CSV table of C-alpha atoms in Angstrom, one decimal:
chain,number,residue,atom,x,y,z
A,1,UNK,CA,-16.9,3.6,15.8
A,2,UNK,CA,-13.5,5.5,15.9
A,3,UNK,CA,-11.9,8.1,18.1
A,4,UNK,CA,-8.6,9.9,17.0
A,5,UNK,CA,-6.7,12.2,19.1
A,6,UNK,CA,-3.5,14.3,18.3
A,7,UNK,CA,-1.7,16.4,20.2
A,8,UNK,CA,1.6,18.4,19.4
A,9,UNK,CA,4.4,20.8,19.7
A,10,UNK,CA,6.6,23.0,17.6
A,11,UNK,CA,8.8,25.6,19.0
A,12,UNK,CA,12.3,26.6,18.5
A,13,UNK,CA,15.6,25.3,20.4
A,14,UNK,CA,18.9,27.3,20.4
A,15,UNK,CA,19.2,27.2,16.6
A,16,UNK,CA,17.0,24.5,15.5
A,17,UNK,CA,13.7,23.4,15.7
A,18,UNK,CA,11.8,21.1,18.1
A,19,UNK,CA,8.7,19.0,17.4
A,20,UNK,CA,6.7,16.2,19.1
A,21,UNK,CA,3.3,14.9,18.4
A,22,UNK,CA,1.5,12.4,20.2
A,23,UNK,CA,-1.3,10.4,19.1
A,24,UNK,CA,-4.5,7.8,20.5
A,25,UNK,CA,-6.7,6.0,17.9
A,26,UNK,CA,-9.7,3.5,18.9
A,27,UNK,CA,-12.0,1.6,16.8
A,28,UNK,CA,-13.6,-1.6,17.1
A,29,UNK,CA,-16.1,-3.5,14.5
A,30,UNK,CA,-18.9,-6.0,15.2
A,31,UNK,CA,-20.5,-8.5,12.2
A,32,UNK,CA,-22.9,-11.2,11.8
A,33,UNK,CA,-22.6,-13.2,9.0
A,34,UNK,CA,-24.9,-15.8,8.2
A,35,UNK,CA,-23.9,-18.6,5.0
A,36,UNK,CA,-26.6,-20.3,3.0
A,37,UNK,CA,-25.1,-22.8,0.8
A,38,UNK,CA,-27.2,-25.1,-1.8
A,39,UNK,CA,-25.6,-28.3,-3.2
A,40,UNK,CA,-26.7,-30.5,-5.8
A,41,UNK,CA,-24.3,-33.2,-4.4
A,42,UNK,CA,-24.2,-32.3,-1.0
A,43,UNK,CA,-26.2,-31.7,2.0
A,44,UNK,CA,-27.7,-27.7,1.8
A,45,UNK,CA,-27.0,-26.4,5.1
A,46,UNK,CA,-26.6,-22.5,7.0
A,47,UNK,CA,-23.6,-21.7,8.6
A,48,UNK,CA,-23.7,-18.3,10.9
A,49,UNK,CA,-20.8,-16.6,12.1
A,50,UNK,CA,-20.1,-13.8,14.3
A,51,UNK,CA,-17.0,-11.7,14.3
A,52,UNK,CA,-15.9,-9.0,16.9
A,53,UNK,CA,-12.5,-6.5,17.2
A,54,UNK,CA,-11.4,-4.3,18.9
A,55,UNK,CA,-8.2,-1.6,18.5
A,56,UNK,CA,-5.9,0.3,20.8
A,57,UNK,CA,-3.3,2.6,19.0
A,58,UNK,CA,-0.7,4.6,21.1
A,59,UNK,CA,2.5,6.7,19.1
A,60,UNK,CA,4.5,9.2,20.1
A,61,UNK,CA,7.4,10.9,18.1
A,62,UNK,CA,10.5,13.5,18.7
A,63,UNK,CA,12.5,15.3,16.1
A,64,UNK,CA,15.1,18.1,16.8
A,65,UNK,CA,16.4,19.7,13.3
A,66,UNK,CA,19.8,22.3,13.8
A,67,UNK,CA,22.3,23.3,11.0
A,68,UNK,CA,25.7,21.3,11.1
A,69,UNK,CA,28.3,21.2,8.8
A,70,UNK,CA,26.6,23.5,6.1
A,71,UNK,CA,23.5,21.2,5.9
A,72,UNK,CA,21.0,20.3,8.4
A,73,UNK,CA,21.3,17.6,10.7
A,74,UNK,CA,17.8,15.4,12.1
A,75,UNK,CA,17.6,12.9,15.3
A,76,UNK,CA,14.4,11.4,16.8
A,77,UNK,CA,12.7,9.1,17.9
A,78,UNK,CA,9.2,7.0,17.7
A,79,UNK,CA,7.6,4.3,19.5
A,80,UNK,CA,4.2,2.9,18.6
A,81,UNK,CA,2.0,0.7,20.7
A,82,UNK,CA,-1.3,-1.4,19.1
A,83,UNK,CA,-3.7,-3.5,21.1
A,84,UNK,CA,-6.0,-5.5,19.2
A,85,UNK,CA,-8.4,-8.1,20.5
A,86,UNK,CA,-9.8,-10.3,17.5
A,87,UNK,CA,-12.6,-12.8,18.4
A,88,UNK,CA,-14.3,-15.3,16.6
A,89,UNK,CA,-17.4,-17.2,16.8
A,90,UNK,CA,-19.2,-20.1,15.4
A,91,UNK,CA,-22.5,-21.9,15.9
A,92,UNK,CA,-21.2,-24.9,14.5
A,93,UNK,CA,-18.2,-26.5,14.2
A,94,UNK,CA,-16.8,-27.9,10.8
A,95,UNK,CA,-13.4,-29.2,9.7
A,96,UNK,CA,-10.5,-26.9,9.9
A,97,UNK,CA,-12.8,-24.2,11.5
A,98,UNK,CA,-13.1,-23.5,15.4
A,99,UNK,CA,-14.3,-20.5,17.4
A,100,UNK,CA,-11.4,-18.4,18.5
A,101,UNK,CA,-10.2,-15.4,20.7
A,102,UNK,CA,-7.0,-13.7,20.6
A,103,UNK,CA,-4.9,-10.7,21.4
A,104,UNK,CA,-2.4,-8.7,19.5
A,105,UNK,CA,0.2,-6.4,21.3
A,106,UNK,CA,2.5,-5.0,19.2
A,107,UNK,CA,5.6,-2.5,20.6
A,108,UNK,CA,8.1,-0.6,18.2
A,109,UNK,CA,10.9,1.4,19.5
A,110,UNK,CA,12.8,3.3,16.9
A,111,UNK,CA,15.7,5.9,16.8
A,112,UNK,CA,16.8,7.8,13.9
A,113,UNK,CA,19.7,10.2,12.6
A,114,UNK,CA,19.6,12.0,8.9
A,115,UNK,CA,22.0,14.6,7.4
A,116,UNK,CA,21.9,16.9,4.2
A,117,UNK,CA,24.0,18.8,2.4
A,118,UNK,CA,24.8,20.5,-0.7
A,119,UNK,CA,28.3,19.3,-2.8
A,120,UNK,CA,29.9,21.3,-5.0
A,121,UNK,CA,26.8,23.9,-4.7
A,122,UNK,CA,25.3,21.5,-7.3
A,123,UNK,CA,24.2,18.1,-5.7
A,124,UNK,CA,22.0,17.5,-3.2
A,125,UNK,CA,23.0,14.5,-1.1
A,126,UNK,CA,20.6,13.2,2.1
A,127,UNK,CA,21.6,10.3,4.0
A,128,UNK,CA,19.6,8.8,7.2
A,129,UNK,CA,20.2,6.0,9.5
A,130,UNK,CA,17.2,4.7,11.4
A,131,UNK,CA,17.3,1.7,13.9
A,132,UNK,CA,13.8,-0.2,15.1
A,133,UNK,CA,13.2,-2.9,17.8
A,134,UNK,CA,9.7,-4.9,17.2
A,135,UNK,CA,8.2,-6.8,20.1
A,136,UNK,CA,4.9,-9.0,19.3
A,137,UNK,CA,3.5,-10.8,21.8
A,138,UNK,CA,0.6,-13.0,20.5
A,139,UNK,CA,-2.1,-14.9,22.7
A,140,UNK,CA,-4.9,-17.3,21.8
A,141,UNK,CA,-7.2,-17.9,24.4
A,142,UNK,CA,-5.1,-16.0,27.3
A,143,UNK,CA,-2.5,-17.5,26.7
A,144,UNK,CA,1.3,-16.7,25.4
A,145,UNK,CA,2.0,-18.2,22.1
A,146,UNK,CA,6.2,-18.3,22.6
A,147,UNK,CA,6.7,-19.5,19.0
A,148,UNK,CA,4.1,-17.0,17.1
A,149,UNK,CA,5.5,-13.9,19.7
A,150,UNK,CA,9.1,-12.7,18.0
A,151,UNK,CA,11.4,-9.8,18.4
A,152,UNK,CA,13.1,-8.2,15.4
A,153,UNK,CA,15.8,-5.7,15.4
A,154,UNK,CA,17.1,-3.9,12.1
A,155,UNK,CA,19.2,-1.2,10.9
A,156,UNK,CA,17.5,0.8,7.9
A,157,UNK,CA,19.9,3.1,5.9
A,158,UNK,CA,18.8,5.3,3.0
A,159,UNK,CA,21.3,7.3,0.8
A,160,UNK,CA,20.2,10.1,-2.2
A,161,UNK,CA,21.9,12.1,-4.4
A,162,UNK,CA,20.4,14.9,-6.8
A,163,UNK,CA,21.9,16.9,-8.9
A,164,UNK,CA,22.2,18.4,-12.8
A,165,UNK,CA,24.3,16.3,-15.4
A,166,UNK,CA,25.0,18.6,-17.9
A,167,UNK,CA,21.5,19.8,-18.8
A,168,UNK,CA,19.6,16.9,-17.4
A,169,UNK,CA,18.5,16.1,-13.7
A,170,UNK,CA,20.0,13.0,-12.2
A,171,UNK,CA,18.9,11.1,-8.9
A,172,UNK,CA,20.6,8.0,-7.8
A,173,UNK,CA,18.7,6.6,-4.4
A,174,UNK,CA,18.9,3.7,-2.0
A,175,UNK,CA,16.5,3.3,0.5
A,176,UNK,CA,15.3,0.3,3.0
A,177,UNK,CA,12.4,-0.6,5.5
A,178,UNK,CA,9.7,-2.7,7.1
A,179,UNK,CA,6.5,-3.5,6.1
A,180,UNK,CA,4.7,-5.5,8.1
A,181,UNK,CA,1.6,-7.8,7.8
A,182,UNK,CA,-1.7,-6.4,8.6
A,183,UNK,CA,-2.9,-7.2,11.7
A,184,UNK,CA,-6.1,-9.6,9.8
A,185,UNK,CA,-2.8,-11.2,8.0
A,186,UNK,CA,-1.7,-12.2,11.4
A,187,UNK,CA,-5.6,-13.4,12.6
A,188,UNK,CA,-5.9,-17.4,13.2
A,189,UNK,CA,-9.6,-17.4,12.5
A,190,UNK,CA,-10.6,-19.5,9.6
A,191,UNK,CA,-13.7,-17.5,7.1
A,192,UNK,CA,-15.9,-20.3,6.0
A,193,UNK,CA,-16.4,-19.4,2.3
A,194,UNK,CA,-17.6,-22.6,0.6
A,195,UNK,CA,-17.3,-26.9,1.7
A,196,UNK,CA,-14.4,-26.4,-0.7
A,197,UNK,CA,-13.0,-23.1,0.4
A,198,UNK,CA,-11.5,-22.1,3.9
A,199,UNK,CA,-9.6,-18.5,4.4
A,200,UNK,CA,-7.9,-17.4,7.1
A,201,UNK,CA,-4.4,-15.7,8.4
A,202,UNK,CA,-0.7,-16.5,9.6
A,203,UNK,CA,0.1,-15.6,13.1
A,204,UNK,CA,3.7,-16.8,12.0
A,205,UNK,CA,3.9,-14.1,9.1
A,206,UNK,CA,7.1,-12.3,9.2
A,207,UNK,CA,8.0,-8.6,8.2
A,208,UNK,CA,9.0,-7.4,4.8
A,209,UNK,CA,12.4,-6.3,4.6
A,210,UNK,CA,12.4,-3.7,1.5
A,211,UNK,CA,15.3,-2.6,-0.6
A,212,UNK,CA,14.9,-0.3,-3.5
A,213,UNK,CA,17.0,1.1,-6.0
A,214,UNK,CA,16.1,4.1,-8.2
A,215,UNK,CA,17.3,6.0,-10.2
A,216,UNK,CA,15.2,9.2,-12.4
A,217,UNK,CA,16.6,11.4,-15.0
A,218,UNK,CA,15.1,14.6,-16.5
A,219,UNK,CA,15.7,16.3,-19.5
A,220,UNK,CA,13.4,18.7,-21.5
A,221,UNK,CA,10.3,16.9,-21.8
A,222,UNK,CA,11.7,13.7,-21.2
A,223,UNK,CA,11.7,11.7,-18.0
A,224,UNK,CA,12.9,8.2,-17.3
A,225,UNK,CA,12.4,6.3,-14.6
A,226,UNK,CA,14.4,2.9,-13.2
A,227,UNK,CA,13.4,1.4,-10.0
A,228,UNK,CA,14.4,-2.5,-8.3
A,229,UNK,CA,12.5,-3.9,-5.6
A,230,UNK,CA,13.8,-6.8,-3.3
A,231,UNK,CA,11.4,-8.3,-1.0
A,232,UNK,CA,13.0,-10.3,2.3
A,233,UNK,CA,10.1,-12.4,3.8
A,234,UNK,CA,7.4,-10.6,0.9
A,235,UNK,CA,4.1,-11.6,1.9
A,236,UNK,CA,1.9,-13.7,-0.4
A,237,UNK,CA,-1.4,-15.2,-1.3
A,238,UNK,CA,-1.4,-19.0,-1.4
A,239,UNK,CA,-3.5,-21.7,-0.7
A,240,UNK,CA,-2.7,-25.4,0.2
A,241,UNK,CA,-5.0,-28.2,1.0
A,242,UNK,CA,-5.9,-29.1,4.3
A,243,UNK,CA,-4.5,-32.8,5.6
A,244,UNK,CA,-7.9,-34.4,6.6
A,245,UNK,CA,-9.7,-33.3,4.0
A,246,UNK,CA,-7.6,-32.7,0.6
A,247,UNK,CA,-10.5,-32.0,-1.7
A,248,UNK,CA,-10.5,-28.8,0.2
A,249,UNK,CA,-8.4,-25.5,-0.1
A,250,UNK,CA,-7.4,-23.1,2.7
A,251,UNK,CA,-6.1,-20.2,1.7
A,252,UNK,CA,-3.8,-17.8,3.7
A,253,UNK,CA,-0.6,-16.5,3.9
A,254,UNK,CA,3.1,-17.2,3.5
A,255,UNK,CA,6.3,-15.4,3.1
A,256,UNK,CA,8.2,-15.6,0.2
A,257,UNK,CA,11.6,-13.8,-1.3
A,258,UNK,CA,10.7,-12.0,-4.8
A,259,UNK,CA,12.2,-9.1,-6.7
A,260,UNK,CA,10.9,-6.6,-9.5
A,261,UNK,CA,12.0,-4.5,-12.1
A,262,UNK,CA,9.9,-1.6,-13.2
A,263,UNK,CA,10.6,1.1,-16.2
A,264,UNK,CA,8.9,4.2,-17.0
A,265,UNK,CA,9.3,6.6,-19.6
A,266,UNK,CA,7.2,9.7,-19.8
A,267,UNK,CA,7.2,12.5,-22.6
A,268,UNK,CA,5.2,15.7,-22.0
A,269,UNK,CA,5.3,19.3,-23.7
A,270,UNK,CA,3.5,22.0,-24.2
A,271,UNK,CA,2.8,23.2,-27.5
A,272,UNK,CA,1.0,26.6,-27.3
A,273,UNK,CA,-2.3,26.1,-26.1
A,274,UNK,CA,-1.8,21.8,-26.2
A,275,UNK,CA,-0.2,19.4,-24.0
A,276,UNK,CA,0.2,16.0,-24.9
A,277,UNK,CA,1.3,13.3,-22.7
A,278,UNK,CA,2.8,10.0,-23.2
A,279,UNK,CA,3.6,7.6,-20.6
A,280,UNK,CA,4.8,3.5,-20.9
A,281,UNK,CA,5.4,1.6,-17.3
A,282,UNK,CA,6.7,-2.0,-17.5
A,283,UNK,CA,7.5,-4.5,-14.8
A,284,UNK,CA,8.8,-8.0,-14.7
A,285,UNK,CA,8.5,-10.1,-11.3
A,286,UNK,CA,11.1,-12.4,-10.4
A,287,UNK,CA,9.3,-15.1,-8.3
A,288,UNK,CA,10.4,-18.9,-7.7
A,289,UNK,CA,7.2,-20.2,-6.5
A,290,UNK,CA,6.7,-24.2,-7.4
A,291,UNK,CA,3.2,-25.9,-7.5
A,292,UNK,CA,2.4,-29.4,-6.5
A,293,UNK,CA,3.6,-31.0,-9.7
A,294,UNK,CA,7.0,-29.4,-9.0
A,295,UNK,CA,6.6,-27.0,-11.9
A,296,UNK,CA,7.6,-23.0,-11.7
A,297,UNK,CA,5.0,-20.5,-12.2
A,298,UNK,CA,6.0,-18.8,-15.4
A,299,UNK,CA,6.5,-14.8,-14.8
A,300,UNK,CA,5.3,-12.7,-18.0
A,301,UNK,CA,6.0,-8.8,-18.2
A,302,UNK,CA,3.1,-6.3,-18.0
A,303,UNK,CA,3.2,-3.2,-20.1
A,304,UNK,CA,1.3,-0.3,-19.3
A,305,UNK,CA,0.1,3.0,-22.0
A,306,UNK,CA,-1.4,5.8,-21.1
A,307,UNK,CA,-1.7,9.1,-22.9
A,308,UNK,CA,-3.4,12.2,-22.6
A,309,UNK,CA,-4.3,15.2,-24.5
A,310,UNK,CA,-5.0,18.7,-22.8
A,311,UNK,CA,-6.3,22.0,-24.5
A,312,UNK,CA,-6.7,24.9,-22.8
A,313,UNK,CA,-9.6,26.8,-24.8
A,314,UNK,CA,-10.5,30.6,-24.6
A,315,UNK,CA,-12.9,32.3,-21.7
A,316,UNK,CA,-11.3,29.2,-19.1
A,317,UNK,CA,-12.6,26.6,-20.6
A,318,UNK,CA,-10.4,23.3,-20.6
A,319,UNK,CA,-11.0,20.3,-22.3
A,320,UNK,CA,-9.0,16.7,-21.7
A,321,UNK,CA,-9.2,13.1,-22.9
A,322,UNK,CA,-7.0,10.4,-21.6
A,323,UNK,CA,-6.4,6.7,-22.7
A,324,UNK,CA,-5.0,4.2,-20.6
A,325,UNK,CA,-4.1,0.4,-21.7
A,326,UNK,CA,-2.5,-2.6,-19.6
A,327,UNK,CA,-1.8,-6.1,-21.2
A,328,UNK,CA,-1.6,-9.5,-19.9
A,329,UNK,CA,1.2,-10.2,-17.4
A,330,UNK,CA,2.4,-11.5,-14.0
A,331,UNK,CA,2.9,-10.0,-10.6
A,332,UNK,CA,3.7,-12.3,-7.9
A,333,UNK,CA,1.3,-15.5,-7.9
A,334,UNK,CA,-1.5,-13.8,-9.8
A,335,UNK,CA,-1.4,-13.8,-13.7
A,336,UNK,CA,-3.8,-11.1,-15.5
A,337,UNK,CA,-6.0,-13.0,-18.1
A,338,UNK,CA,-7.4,-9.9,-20.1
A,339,UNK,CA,-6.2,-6.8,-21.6
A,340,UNK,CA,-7.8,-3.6,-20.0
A,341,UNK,CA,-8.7,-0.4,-21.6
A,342,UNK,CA,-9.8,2.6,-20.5
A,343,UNK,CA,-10.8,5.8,-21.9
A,344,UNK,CA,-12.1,9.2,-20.1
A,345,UNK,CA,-12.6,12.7,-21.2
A,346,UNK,CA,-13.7,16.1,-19.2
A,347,UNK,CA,-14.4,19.6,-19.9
A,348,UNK,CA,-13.5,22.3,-17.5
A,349,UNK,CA,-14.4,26.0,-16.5
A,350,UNK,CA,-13.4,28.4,-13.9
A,351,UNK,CA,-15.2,31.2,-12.6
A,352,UNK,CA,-13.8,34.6,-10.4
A,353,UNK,CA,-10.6,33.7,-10.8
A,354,UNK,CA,-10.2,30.1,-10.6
A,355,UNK,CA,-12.2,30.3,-7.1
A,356,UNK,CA,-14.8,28.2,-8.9
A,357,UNK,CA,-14.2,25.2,-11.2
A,358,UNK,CA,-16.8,23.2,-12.8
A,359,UNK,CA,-15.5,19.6,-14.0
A,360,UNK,CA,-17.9,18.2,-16.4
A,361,UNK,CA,-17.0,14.4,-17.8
A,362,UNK,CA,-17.4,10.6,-18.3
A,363,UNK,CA,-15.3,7.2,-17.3
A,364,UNK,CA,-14.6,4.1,-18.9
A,365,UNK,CA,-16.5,5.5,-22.0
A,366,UNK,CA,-16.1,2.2,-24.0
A,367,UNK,CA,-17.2,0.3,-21.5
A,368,UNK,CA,-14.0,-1.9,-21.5
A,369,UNK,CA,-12.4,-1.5,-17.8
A,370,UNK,CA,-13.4,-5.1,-17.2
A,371,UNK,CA,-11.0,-7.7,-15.4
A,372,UNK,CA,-10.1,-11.4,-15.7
A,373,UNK,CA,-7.3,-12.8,-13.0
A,374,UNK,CA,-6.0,-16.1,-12.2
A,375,UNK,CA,-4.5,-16.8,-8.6
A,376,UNK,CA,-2.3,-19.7,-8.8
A,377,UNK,CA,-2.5,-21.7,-5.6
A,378,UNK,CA,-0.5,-24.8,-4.6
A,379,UNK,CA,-2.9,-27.7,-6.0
A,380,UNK,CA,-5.2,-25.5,-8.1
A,381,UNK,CA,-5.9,-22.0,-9.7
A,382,UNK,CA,-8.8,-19.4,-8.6
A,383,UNK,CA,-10.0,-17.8,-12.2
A,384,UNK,CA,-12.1,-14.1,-10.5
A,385,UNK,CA,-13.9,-12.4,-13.6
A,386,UNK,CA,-14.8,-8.4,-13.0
A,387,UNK,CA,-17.9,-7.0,-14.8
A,388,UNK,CA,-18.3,-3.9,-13.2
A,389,UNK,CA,-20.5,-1.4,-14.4
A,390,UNK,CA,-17.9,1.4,-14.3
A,391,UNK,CA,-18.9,3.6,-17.1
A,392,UNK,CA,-19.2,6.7,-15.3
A,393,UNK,CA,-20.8,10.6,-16.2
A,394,UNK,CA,-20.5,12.9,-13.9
A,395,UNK,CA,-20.7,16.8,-12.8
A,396,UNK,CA,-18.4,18.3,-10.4
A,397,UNK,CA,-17.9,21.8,-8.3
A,398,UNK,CA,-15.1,22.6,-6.4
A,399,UNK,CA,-14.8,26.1,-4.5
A,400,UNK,CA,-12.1,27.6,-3.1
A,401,UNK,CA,-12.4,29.9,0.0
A,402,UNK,CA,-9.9,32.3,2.0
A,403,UNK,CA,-7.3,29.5,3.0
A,404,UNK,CA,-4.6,30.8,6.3
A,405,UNK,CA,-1.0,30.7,5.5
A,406,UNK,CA,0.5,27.2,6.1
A,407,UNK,CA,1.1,26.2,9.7
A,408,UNK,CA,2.4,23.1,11.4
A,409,UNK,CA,-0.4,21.0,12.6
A,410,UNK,CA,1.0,17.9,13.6
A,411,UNK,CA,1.9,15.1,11.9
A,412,UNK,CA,0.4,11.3,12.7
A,413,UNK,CA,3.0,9.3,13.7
A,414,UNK,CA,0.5,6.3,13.7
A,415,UNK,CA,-0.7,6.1,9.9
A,416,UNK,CA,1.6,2.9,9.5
A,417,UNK,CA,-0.3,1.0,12.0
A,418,UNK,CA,-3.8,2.2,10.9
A,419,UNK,CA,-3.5,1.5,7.8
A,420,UNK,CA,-2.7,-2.1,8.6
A,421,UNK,CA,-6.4,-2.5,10.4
């Protein structure tokens, strides 16, 4: 069960504008799980478990925009407050798995400044500024963990500028931020999934600290994209083996530095009454991760295709088919074993002006959006094979009625945190 609650403000101050918003979120879970494992080897046995959480979510946020300086001129603030209570149960207890209770409470402070402007009545630049202090406080049982309960303070610029370059469309941007674990990331309970296979989290998980780098260009029907991604601390799947009992694998967390480059290049035009569409995405990861025998896990590129065809056909009628293809490749720890395709294709028709569209189509018509991953652990690989049954047909009506003009609403100042539940 979850309860949300929003609450806001908007109004003008002198010559700028004012906003707050304040927002509560609740929810809490409650499972029984119950494991029935056969062995040829080993002893068959049951193994219940019982899992219960609950969440508190507090945020509140302040803005004031004014003109300065022809441009405009932001400063805020935000702070956000979670309470979570994560308990744990088990009948019986088994190596490298114990019952367990603890409590999350999490407090960020943040101020921020931003500034835009136009230059030489062609290029847009935006700059920002935005400082945040974390406090986590961690405890197991009611009590204080010192070493799992840190404080982090960072500054967090960000820097754009947009403008035309003869007759293309140039932006050159630098941004930076947090991401932090989610909160069953940071949980010390251990998931029983096999005598071999133990999951849980890391309440020692830091923050990822986030720079990117990107720059676009657009000319005519031509748009390239160029973006680099450095991970502080980047967050990881691994799994190592436990001391007492080596033949078997817990997997968790761990933080890790890793970096990637990523290119697209789209072409689209229309041609009378057809648009094609053409669009290649490739990205390398830049990972040093080592495995028991001391060897590096070889990175691979993966190259993505998709292209689609559009006709728009007399009396509203539309009709589309789109393509999409990814190859083998790398991203972090986890190597893709098996090419993917993927091909769809829908006919539309609007009635009383657009007010009424009927969408009429199929997914995964060749029956080839099928999977094949391996995760690359310490001491050992996990091979997962998907099989879905994703080819898909399907009929769908949308109507549109009398929408108000646009109006301020509010605007969450939690999603962050939700999202990490």
């Amino acid at each position: 069960m979850t309860h949300a609650l929003n609450a806001y403000y908007d109004g003008r101050w002198g010559k700028g504008e004012f906003r707050i918003d304040a927002d509560f979120f609740a929810s809490g879970s409650h499972s029984l799980t119950t494991y029935d494992e056969h062995s040829q080897t080993q002893d068959s046995r049951q193994f219940p478990t019982e899992s219960d959480t609950r969440n508190r979510i507090f945020s509140a946020k302040a803005q004031y925009e004014f003109p300065w300086l022809k441009g405009k001129f932001a400063v805020g603030s935000q702070y956000v407050q979670t309470n979570r209570h994560d308990n744990y149960y088990v009948s019986a207890e088994l190596p490298g798995i114990t019952p367990s209770a603890s409590k999350l409470l999490e407090r960020t402070a943040a101020g921020f400044v931003q500034y835009s402007t136009l230059l030489a009545r062609r290029y847009q630049l935006t700059a920002g500024l935005r400082y945040e202090r974390l406090q986590l406080d961690y405890y197991l049982s009611r009590q204080r963990v010192d070493e799992q309960s840190p404080t982090y303070s960072n500054l967090f610029p960000s820097i754009s500028l947009a403008g035309l370059v003869g007759k293309a469309q140039l932006m050159l941007s630098y941004t930076s931020k947090t991401t932090r674990p989610d909160y069953s990331q940071l949980s010390s309970n251990v998931v029983y999934g096999n005598r071999y296979l133990l999951q849980s989290g890391n309440p020692n998980l830091k923050p990822t600290i986030l720079h990117s780098v990107n720059v676009t260009a657009v000319w005519k029907w031509l748009q390239a994209t160029l973006n680099y991604d450095y991970s502080r601390d980047g967050i990881l799947f691994w799994g190592v083996s436990l001391p007492e009992q080596p033949e078997v694998t817990k997997i968790t967390y761990i933080n890790k530095n890793y970096s990637q480059l990523q290119a697209t290049l789209t072409l689209s035009q229309q041609i009378k009454f057809w648009r094609p569409m053409l669009t290649a995405y490739v990205s390398k990861n830049f990972c040093d991760l080592r495995l028991s025998d001391g060897s590096r896990l070889t990175m691979n590129p993966l190259l993505v295709l998709y292209t689609s065809q559009s006709f728009t056909l007399p009396k509203g009628f539309g009709l589309t088919a789109g393509y999409r293809m990814s190859t083998r490749g790398s991203y972090q720890n986890v190597q893709i074993l098996r090419m993917n395709h993927s091909l769809e294709a829908y006919l539309t028709k609007s009635f009383f002006k657009d007010a009424l569209n009927i969408n009429i189509g199929g997914r995964d018509l060749l029956k080839q959006n099928n999977s094949r991953i391996r995760m690359n652990l310490q001491n050992g690989s996990l091979v997962q094979t998907g099989l879905g049954d994703t080819r898909v047909f399907y009929i769908k009506l949308n109507y549109k009625f009398n929408s108000m003009r646009n109006r301020y609403k509010g605007e969450s100042s939690m999603e962050d945190a939700i999202q990490r539940l």
